[in-house]
Amino acid sequence: MRELSKEFQASAATVSAALSELSALGIVRPEPGRGTFVAERRQLAEPDFAWQSQALGPARVDADRASRLGGYGTPDHIPLSWGYLAPELLPTEEFHRIGSRAAKNNRAWMMTPPAGSPELRRVLAAEYRADPGDVLIVSGGQQGLVFTMRTLAEPGSTVITESPSYPGAILAAQSAGLTIASVPADNDGVIVERLADELERTRARVIYLQPSYANPTGAVLSPERRTQVLDLAAQHGAFIIEDDWARNLGIDGRTPPPLIAEDPNGHVVTVTTLSKPASPGLRLGAVIARGPAGDRLRASRTADDLCVAPMVQEIALSLLTSNIWPRHLKHLSAELAERRDVLTATIRQTLPSVRIQGVPSGGIHLWARLPHGANTRQISADAYTAGVLVGDGRHFFVNEPPAPFLRFSYGAATPAQITQGIRQLAQILA
Amino acid sequence: MRELSKEFQASAATVSAALSELSALGIVRPEPGRGTFVAERRQLAEPDFAWQSQALGPARVDADRASRLGGYGTPDHIPLSWGYLAPELLPTEEFHRIGSRAAKNNRAWMMTPPAGSPELRRVLAAEYRADPGDVLIVSGGQQGLVFTMRTLAEPGSTVITESPSYPGAILAAQSAGLTIASVPADNDGVIVERLADELERTRARVIYLQPSYANPTGAVLSPERRTQVLDLAAQHGAFIIEDDWARNLGIDGRTPPPLIAEDPNGHVVTVTTLSKPASPGLRLGAVIARGPAGDRLRASRTADDLCVAPMVQEIALSLLTSNIWPRHLKHLSAELAERRDVLTATIRQTLPSVRIQGVPSGGIHLWARLPHGANTRQISADAYTAGVLVGDGRHFFVNEPPAPFLRFSYGAATPAQITQGIRQLAQILA
């Protein structure tokens, strides 16, 4: 060490810090009492992985779709399609304060029960008027979806989704080894007659829906259809996985109550998330399920992931019970309204060939149709090159899209970025 | 609010804080401009969940086994069987410091790529002499196991485990919908001839092993068998899931290198964890896989869980690159040696009918055999009532145990607790 100190004219402390970093990287190896040595690197022959393809069998998850989920581009991209909120919309200072306090609490370093911290379950249960015992903490909505699909449906059985639908749900169903049957939806949500046909045809026992502010369309399931969908589930002995991701992202008026609130007999299993309204880094969600399905999910939870990081649970609890939280949600609603209006107005002014498929009253996404024959794969790739992220509509369909669509998001970009992004897209479409 | 303030003789600030807490719990509902009202509770008829059993079909996960995994009893219990370290063995002050710093870093609040933070992958790769691109961050060893089994094996296919084996691995295989074939192991690890037979008979493509300090036996796979097991995997085109949970829990001499270091062609997929050596609350692990299997795992990762909470990843990175880490591991090894020796000596002195099945040279568990006919279910239940947690050996076998065994752990209790716990057990066994 003295030699290194001399050779590089660095203090002993600096050399020691550098050595411990190199040691952590495995580049050097300390030998107590002897000194520090360069670690030998094993020389390997060219590996042969050919046998793996046979062992693995057919892939379940569509790797191309997976590679796009949550994709953000570079920091220089204008995110006109992203499923989370922009940093300036997050209660960042509050998180620094809450997080740093949580880290100093010993509770953050011991495990919680697999179902989650009792206090956090109680708070989330209250929001859904549920029994705290029916609430299961998971590490975000995506884990909630795949976990629920996997546990409620047998591999090889069918899950019915709306079409278009959230790509993460399509991936979750693939990962769970399920066959996906998709049923068209319009501005009032899933088309009930088609859902009835598909339940009859496939004998599916699991339906996946986003009743409030669906991603990508922003559609809200109409009051009439809510009742009809619940009746169909009862009639067919089916579960409805209610993906309630946008409950706290309402803009105009109140978010409709969750479907689970109108379901006496445990057909609805609700998945909710804090990653959307609070922070993409707060990987925390919950599954609410009653009856034997709840028991089944609780047992599987232990097998799948022991518990969500207790520190993340502590932070979520502090946030939800702080008076910052209702203020944040109110502020967020006003901000989302402004950004949605800017996006809508700019598209209407600047992109005459693009037709908005209903102005969303909540959520963070807007769905738009392009003229027949438009190549959304090419358009989104060109936009990416020009520094703008837009969502290729193809990824929201299980199979071929019935028309060319783009998804726009107004939660991740500032009003100025939205205007600029749409103008750049106009040049690409022209 | 003025009325409440008067009625309860509390300041306006106190009343306001109480109301916002009640509002978070859904017990009251603020109506802007009108005041705060008691929220109505919906009256529900008695629910009918009978239809669910038909919809759910047969359970995959053994709920009884699941209810025991990670179970800790009450804070008053002496944990003579628990899979984590006692609080006094953890670098708690360091965690408070690192955690509170991490929470103030904006990186902790944005997502990382699904495979994990590039810096953390690099550090973990160095430890295994692996390519950082082959490392996938997961939220703990249990998630790593079930995720790997699910992705590498088709539902309905067979996974081969050692017997006895870690109950969490048995649950993971159940959750993944796999059939479990178990092969006996002795003090040198899995018995290779039996493994060969079982590969032949079941055509399994996945083998699950704990080559270093197996849970519950403490066995280390002998150098000769390491080569034979790798040869068998090559010959049968099979994957070996190497559960390397105890790499940093060595006591006597060096922990053998991971099996993956001797495998040129991607047969070994290694699962490692920080929750064991660092803190049960640090839910962080990694999967290391090469070739198409790595690609498959990376795609599934996105479908399953987007990313591990970035704050947890930041904390892990700080810990692994701090000079506290090697000091902690050194201290831990000495502490574990002492506790193991106290456990071993006390069992030998106090429990003459109990035969230790090999003194472990690492890990935190000791496996012991009871006289023929002993009822370990009753013994562990009686011990629980008397305030001592011991592991019922039945849970470590897929089917019937071949003899009555107990698992003891020396990582979770102090030397004094170990002595006291074993004495209490002696009274129960007498």
Coordinates of C-alpha atoms in Angstrom, one line a residue, chain B:
Chain B
M1 CA -64.4 21.3 14.0
R2 CA -65.0 24.0 16.5
E3 CA -67.6 21.8 18.2
L4 CA -65.1 18.9 18.5
S5 CA -62.4 21.2 19.8
K6 CA -64.8 22.4 22.6
E7 CA -66.2 19.0 23.4
F8 CA -62.8 17.3 23.8
Q9 CA -61.0 20.4 25.0
A10 CA -58.4 19.9 22.3
S11 CA -56.6 22.4 20.2
A12 CA -57.8 23.0 16.6
A13 CA -54.5 21.5 15.4
T14 CA -55.1 18.3 17.4
V15 CA -58.6 17.9 16.2
S16 CA -57.5 18.5 12.6
A17 CA -54.7 15.9 12.9
A18 CA -57.2 13.4 14.4
L19 CA -59.7 14.1 11.6
S20 CA -57.1 13.6 8.9
E21 CA -56.1 10.2 10.5
L22 CA -59.7 9.1 10.7
S23 CA -60.2 10.2 7.1
A24 CA -57.2 8.1 6.0
L25 CA -58.8 5.2 7.8
G26 CA -62.1 5.9 5.9
I27 CA -64.0 6.4 9.2
V28 CA -64.9 10.0 8.4
R29 CA -65.2 11.7 5.0
P30 CA -64.4 15.4 4.4
E31 CA -66.8 17.3 2.1
P32 CA -65.0 20.4 0.9
G33 CA -66.9 23.5 2.0
R34 CA -69.5 21.6 4.1
G35 CA -67.5 19.9 6.9
T36 CA -66.5 16.4 7.9
F37 CA -69.0 13.6 8.1
V38 CA -69.0 10.1 9.5
A39 CA -68.7 7.8 6.5
E40 CA -71.6 5.4 6.0
R41 CA -70.8 1.7 6.4
R42 CA -72.4 -0.5 3.8
Q43 CA -74.6 -3.3 5.3
L44 CA -73.8 -6.5 3.5
A45 CA -75.7 -9.8 3.5
E46 CA -73.8 -12.9 4.6
P47 CA -71.4 -13.6 1.7
D48 CA -71.6 -16.8 -0.2
F49 CA -68.1 -18.0 -1.3
A50 CA -69.1 -21.6 -2.1
W51 CA -68.7 -21.1 -5.9
Q52 CA -65.0 -20.2 -5.4
S53 CA -63.8 -23.7 -4.6
Q54 CA -65.0 -24.9 -8.0
A55 CA -63.5 -22.0 -9.8
L56 CA -60.1 -22.3 -8.0
G57 CA -59.6 -26.1 -8.6
P58 CA -57.0 -28.0 -6.6
A59 CA -54.5 -26.0 -4.5
R60 CA -50.9 -26.2 -5.6
V61 CA -49.2 -24.7 -2.5
D62 CA -49.3 -26.6 0.8
A63 CA -50.9 -24.0 3.1
D64 CA -49.7 -25.6 6.3
R65 CA -46.1 -25.7 5.1
A66 CA -46.4 -22.1 3.9
S67 CA -47.8 -20.9 7.2
R68 CA -44.5 -22.0 8.9
L69 CA -42.0 -20.5 6.5
G70 CA -40.3 -17.5 8.1
G71 CA -42.5 -17.9 11.2
Y72 CA -40.9 -16.3 14.2
G73 CA -43.3 -17.0 17.1
T74 CA -43.7 -14.1 19.5
P75 CA -40.9 -11.8 20.6
D76 CA -40.8 -13.9 23.8
H77 CA -39.9 -17.1 22.1
I78 CA -36.4 -18.4 22.0
P79 CA -35.7 -18.8 18.2
L80 CA -33.9 -22.2 18.1
S81 CA -35.1 -22.5 14.5
W82 CA -35.3 -19.4 12.3
G83 CA -33.7 -18.8 8.9
Y84 CA -32.3 -15.3 9.6
L85 CA -29.8 -13.7 11.9
A86 CA -30.5 -12.2 15.4
P87 CA -30.7 -8.4 15.5
E88 CA -27.5 -8.1 17.5
L89 CA -25.6 -9.8 14.6
L90 CA -26.8 -7.2 12.1
P91 CA -24.9 -4.0 11.1
T92 CA -27.9 -2.0 12.3
E93 CA -26.3 1.3 12.9
E94 CA -24.7 1.2 9.5
F95 CA -28.1 0.4 8.0
H96 CA -29.7 3.4 9.7
R97 CA -26.9 5.6 8.2
I98 CA -26.9 4.1 4.7
G99 CA -30.7 3.9 4.6
S100 CA -31.3 7.5 5.6
R101 CA -28.7 8.7 3.0
A102 CA -30.3 6.5 0.3
A103 CA -33.7 7.9 1.0
K104 CA -32.5 11.5 0.3
N105 CA -31.1 10.4 -3.1
N106 CA -33.5 11.0 -5.9
R107 CA -32.3 7.8 -7.6
A108 CA -34.1 5.9 -4.8
W109 CA -37.4 7.2 -6.1
M110 CA -37.1 6.5 -9.8
M111 CA -37.3 3.0 -11.3
T112 CA -34.3 1.0 -12.3
P113 CA -34.3 -1.2 -15.3
P114 CA -36.1 -4.5 -14.6
A115 CA -32.8 -6.4 -14.4
G116 CA -31.7 -4.0 -11.6
S117 CA -29.3 -1.1 -11.0
P118 CA -26.3 -1.5 -13.3
E119 CA -23.8 -0.7 -10.5
L120 CA -25.3 -3.3 -8.1
R121 CA -25.3 -5.9 -10.9
R122 CA -21.6 -5.1 -11.5
V123 CA -20.7 -5.6 -7.8
L124 CA -22.6 -8.9 -7.5
A125 CA -21.2 -10.1 -10.8
A126 CA -17.7 -9.5 -9.5
E127 CA -18.4 -11.7 -6.5
Y128 CA -19.3 -14.5 -8.8
R129 CA -16.8 -13.7 -11.6
A130 CA -19.8 -13.4 -13.8
D131 CA -20.7 -11.0 -16.6
P132 CA -22.9 -8.1 -15.1
G133 CA -25.3 -8.7 -18.0
D134 CA -26.0 -12.2 -16.6
V135 CA -27.0 -10.9 -13.2
L136 CA -30.7 -10.1 -12.4
I137 CA -31.6 -8.4 -9.2
V138 CA -34.7 -9.9 -7.4
S139 CA -36.3 -9.1 -4.1
G140 CA -34.7 -11.9 -2.0
G141 CA -33.7 -15.5 -2.3
Q142 CA -37.3 -16.9 -2.1
Q143 CA -38.4 -14.7 -5.1
G144 CA -35.3 -15.8 -6.9
L145 CA -36.1 -19.5 -6.4
V146 CA -39.7 -19.4 -7.5
F147 CA -39.0 -17.1 -10.4
T148 CA -36.2 -19.3 -11.6
M149 CA -38.1 -22.6 -11.3
R150 CA -41.1 -21.1 -13.0
T151 CA -39.2 -19.7 -15.9
L152 CA -36.9 -22.6 -16.5
A153 CA -39.5 -25.4 -16.1
E154 CA -42.8 -25.9 -17.7
P155 CA -45.8 -26.2 -15.4
G156 CA -46.4 -30.0 -14.8
S157 CA -42.8 -30.9 -15.4
T158 CA -40.5 -32.3 -12.7
V159 CA -37.9 -30.6 -10.5
I160 CA -35.5 -32.8 -8.6
T161 CA -34.5 -31.7 -5.1
E162 CA -32.2 -33.1 -2.4
S163 CA -34.0 -34.7 0.6
P164 CA -34.2 -33.2 3.1
S165 CA -34.4 -29.8 1.5
Y166 CA -35.4 -26.2 2.2
P167 CA -39.2 -25.9 2.7
G168 CA -39.2 -22.6 0.8
A169 CA -37.9 -24.5 -2.3
I170 CA -40.6 -27.1 -1.9
L171 CA -43.2 -24.4 -1.7
A172 CA -41.6 -22.6 -4.7
A173 CA -41.8 -25.8 -6.8
Q174 CA -45.4 -26.2 -5.7
S175 CA -46.3 -22.6 -6.6
A176 CA -44.6 -23.1 -10.0
G177 CA -46.9 -26.0 -10.6
L178 CA -44.0 -28.5 -10.7
T179 CA -43.9 -32.1 -9.6
I180 CA -41.1 -32.7 -7.1
A181 CA -38.9 -35.8 -7.1
S182 CA -36.6 -36.0 -4.2
V183 CA -33.2 -37.7 -4.0
P184 CA -31.5 -38.5 -0.7
A185 CA -28.4 -36.6 0.4
D186 CA -25.7 -37.4 3.1
N187 CA -23.0 -35.3 4.6
D188 CA -21.3 -34.9 1.2
G189 CA -24.4 -33.6 -0.5
V190 CA -26.8 -35.3 -2.9
I191 CA -26.1 -39.0 -3.6
V192 CA -25.0 -38.9 -7.2
E193 CA -26.2 -42.4 -8.2
R194 CA -29.7 -41.7 -7.0
L195 CA -29.7 -38.4 -8.8
A196 CA -28.7 -40.2 -12.0
D197 CA -31.5 -42.7 -11.6
E198 CA -34.0 -40.0 -11.0
L199 CA -32.9 -38.0 -14.0
E200 CA -33.3 -41.1 -16.1
R201 CA -36.7 -42.0 -14.6
T202 CA -38.3 -38.5 -14.6
R203 CA -36.6 -36.9 -17.5
A204 CA -36.5 -33.8 -15.3
R205 CA -34.7 -30.8 -16.8
V206 CA -34.3 -28.9 -13.5
I207 CA -32.3 -29.9 -10.4
Y208 CA -32.4 -27.8 -7.3
L209 CA -29.3 -28.0 -5.0
Q210 CA -27.7 -26.2 -2.1
P211 CA -24.1 -27.1 -2.6
S212 CA -22.6 -25.1 0.2
Y213 CA -24.0 -25.5 3.8
A214 CA -27.3 -27.0 2.8
N215 CA -30.4 -26.1 4.8
P216 CA -31.2 -28.1 7.1
T217 CA -28.2 -30.4 7.1
G218 CA -25.2 -28.1 6.8
A219 CA -23.7 -30.5 4.2
V220 CA -21.2 -29.3 1.6
L221 CA -21.2 -31.1 -1.8
S222 CA -17.8 -32.8 -1.9
P223 CA -15.3 -31.9 -4.7
E224 CA -15.8 -35.3 -6.3
R225 CA -19.5 -35.0 -6.4
R226 CA -19.4 -31.5 -7.7
T227 CA -17.8 -32.8 -10.9
Q228 CA -20.2 -35.7 -11.1
V229 CA -23.3 -33.5 -10.7
L230 CA -22.1 -31.1 -13.4
D231 CA -21.4 -34.1 -15.7
L232 CA -24.9 -35.4 -15.0
A233 CA -26.5 -32.1 -15.9
A234 CA -24.5 -31.9 -19.1
Q235 CA -25.4 -35.5 -20.0
H236 CA -29.1 -35.0 -19.4
G237 CA -29.4 -31.4 -20.8
A238 CA -30.6 -30.2 -17.4
F239 CA -30.3 -27.0 -15.4
I240 CA -29.0 -26.9 -11.9
I241 CA -30.5 -24.2 -9.7
E242 CA -27.8 -23.5 -7.3
D243 CA -29.2 -22.0 -4.1
D244 CA -26.1 -20.2 -2.8
W245 CA -27.9 -18.7 0.3
A246 CA -25.0 -19.3 2.7
R247 CA -22.0 -18.0 0.7
N248 CA -21.3 -15.3 3.3
L249 CA -22.1 -17.5 6.3
G250 CA -19.0 -19.7 6.3
I251 CA -17.5 -20.6 9.7
D252 CA -14.6 -23.0 9.3
G253 CA -12.2 -22.2 6.4
R254 CA -13.3 -20.8 3.1
T255 CA -16.7 -21.3 1.5
P256 CA -16.3 -23.5 -1.6
P257 CA -16.5 -21.6 -4.8
P258 CA -20.0 -21.5 -6.3
L259 CA -20.8 -24.4 -8.7
I260 CA -21.5 -21.8 -11.5
A261 CA -17.7 -21.0 -11.5
E262 CA -17.0 -24.6 -12.8
D263 CA -19.7 -24.7 -15.4
P264 CA -18.7 -23.5 -18.8
N265 CA -22.0 -24.1 -20.7
G266 CA -24.7 -22.5 -18.7
H267 CA -26.1 -25.5 -16.8
V268 CA -25.9 -23.8 -13.5
V269 CA -28.3 -20.9 -12.6
T270 CA -27.3 -19.4 -9.3
V271 CA -29.6 -17.7 -6.8
T272 CA -28.0 -15.6 -4.1
T273 CA -29.3 -13.4 -1.3
L274 CA -28.4 -10.5 1.0
S275 CA -31.3 -11.0 3.3
K276 CA -29.4 -13.8 5.0
P277 CA -26.0 -12.2 5.8
A278 CA -27.1 -8.6 5.9
S279 CA -30.6 -8.2 7.3
P280 CA -33.9 -10.1 7.0
G281 CA -35.5 -6.7 6.1
L282 CA -33.2 -6.2 3.2
R283 CA -35.3 -8.1 0.6
L284 CA -32.6 -8.4 -2.0
G285 CA -31.1 -11.2 -4.0
A286 CA -29.8 -12.0 -7.4
V287 CA -30.1 -14.7 -10.1
I288 CA -27.1 -15.4 -12.3
A289 CA -27.9 -17.1 -15.6
R290 CA -26.1 -17.3 -19.0
G291 CA -27.2 -17.9 -22.5
P292 CA -30.9 -18.2 -23.7
A293 CA -31.9 -19.0 -20.1
G294 CA -30.7 -15.6 -19.1
D295 CA -32.7 -14.0 -21.9
R296 CA -35.8 -15.9 -20.9
L297 CA -35.4 -14.8 -17.2
R298 CA -34.8 -11.2 -18.1
A299 CA -38.1 -11.1 -20.2
S300 CA -40.0 -12.8 -17.5
R301 CA -38.7 -10.5 -14.9
T302 CA -40.5 -7.5 -16.5
A303 CA -43.7 -9.5 -16.6
D304 CA -43.4 -10.5 -12.9
D305 CA -42.3 -7.5 -11.0
L306 CA -40.9 -4.5 -13.1
C307 CA -38.0 -3.8 -10.7
V308 CA -36.9 -4.3 -7.1
A309 CA -37.6 -1.2 -5.0
P310 CA -34.8 1.2 -6.0
M311 CA -34.2 2.3 -2.5
V312 CA -33.5 -1.3 -1.4
Q313 CA -31.0 -1.6 -4.3
E314 CA -29.3 1.7 -3.3
I315 CA -28.9 0.4 0.2
A316 CA -27.5 -2.9 -0.9
L317 CA -25.0 -1.2 -3.2
S318 CA -23.8 1.1 -0.4
L319 CA -23.5 -1.8 2.0
L320 CA -21.5 -4.0 -0.4
T321 CA -19.1 -1.3 -1.4
S322 CA -18.6 0.0 2.2
N323 CA -15.6 -1.2 4.3
I324 CA -18.1 -2.1 7.0
W325 CA -19.1 -5.2 4.9
P326 CA -15.9 -7.3 5.1
R327 CA -15.6 -6.4 8.7
H328 CA -19.2 -7.4 9.4
L329 CA -18.7 -10.8 7.6
K330 CA -15.6 -11.5 9.6
H331 CA -17.3 -10.6 12.9
L332 CA -20.3 -12.7 11.9
S333 CA -18.2 -15.8 11.2
A334 CA -16.7 -15.6 14.7
E335 CA -20.1 -15.1 16.3
L336 CA -21.6 -18.0 14.4
A337 CA -18.7 -20.2 15.4
E338 CA -19.3 -19.5 19.0
R339 CA -23.0 -20.0 18.8
R340 CA -22.7 -23.2 16.8
D341 CA -20.2 -24.6 19.4
V342 CA -22.5 -23.7 22.3
L343 CA -25.4 -25.4 20.5
T344 CA -23.4 -28.5 19.7
A345 CA -22.0 -28.8 23.2
T346 CA -25.3 -28.2 24.9
I347 CA -27.1 -30.7 22.8
R348 CA -24.4 -33.3 23.5
Q349 CA -24.5 -32.7 27.2
T350 CA -28.2 -32.2 27.7
L351 CA -30.0 -34.2 25.0
P352 CA -28.4 -37.7 25.1
S353 CA -31.2 -39.2 22.9
V354 CA -30.6 -36.6 20.1
R355 CA -27.9 -37.4 17.5
I356 CA -26.3 -34.5 15.6
Q357 CA -26.1 -35.3 11.9
G358 CA -22.7 -33.7 11.2
V359 CA -21.4 -30.4 12.7
P360 CA -21.9 -27.7 10.1
S361 CA -18.9 -25.8 8.9
G362 CA -21.0 -22.9 7.8
G363 CA -24.6 -21.7 7.5
I364 CA -26.9 -21.3 10.5
H365 CA -28.6 -24.7 10.8
L366 CA -27.9 -28.0 12.5
W367 CA -29.8 -31.2 11.7
A368 CA -30.4 -33.7 14.5
R369 CA -32.1 -37.1 14.6
L370 CA -34.4 -38.3 17.4
P371 CA -35.0 -41.9 18.5
H372 CA -37.3 -44.0 16.3
G373 CA -40.9 -43.3 17.0
A374 CA -40.4 -39.7 18.4
N375 CA -43.3 -37.5 17.3
T376 CA -41.6 -34.3 16.1
R377 CA -44.9 -32.6 15.4
Q378 CA -45.9 -33.0 19.0
I379 CA -42.4 -32.1 20.3
S380 CA -42.2 -28.9 18.3
A381 CA -45.7 -27.9 19.4
D382 CA -44.9 -28.6 23.0
A383 CA -41.7 -26.6 22.7
Y384 CA -43.6 -23.7 21.1
T385 CA -46.0 -23.7 24.1
A386 CA -42.9 -23.7 26.4
G387 CA -41.5 -20.7 24.5
V388 CA -39.0 -22.4 22.3
L389 CA -39.0 -22.6 18.5
V390 CA -37.6 -25.8 17.1
G391 CA -38.0 -26.9 13.5
D392 CA -40.2 -30.0 12.9
G393 CA -38.1 -32.1 10.5
R394 CA -41.3 -33.2 8.6
H395 CA -41.4 -29.9 6.7
F396 CA -38.0 -30.5 5.1
F397 CA -39.3 -33.6 3.3
V398 CA -41.6 -33.6 0.3
N399 CA -43.4 -36.7 1.6
E400 CA -43.1 -38.8 4.7
P401 CA -39.9 -38.2 6.7
P402 CA -37.7 -41.4 6.8
A403 CA -37.0 -40.8 10.5
P404 CA -37.8 -38.2 13.2
F405 CA -35.6 -35.1 12.8
L406 CA -35.4 -31.6 14.3
R407 CA -33.7 -28.6 12.8
F408 CA -31.9 -26.2 15.2
S409 CA -30.6 -22.8 14.2
Y410 CA -27.7 -21.0 15.9
G411 CA -28.0 -17.7 14.0
A412 CA -31.1 -16.3 15.7
A413 CA -30.5 -16.9 19.4
T414 CA -27.7 -15.7 21.8
P415 CA -25.5 -18.3 23.4
A416 CA -27.4 -17.9 26.7
Q417 CA -30.7 -18.4 24.9
I418 CA -29.4 -21.4 23.1
T419 CA -28.4 -23.0 26.4
Q420 CA -31.7 -22.1 28.0
G421 CA -33.7 -23.3 25.0
I422 CA -32.0 -26.7 24.8
R423 CA -32.6 -27.2 28.6
Q424 CA -36.3 -26.5 28.2
L425 CA -36.4 -28.9 25.3
A426 CA -34.7 -31.5 27.5
Q427 CA -37.6 -31.3 29.9
I428 CA -40.1 -31.8 27.0
L429 CA -38.1 -34.8 25.6
A430 CA -37.8 -36.4 29.1

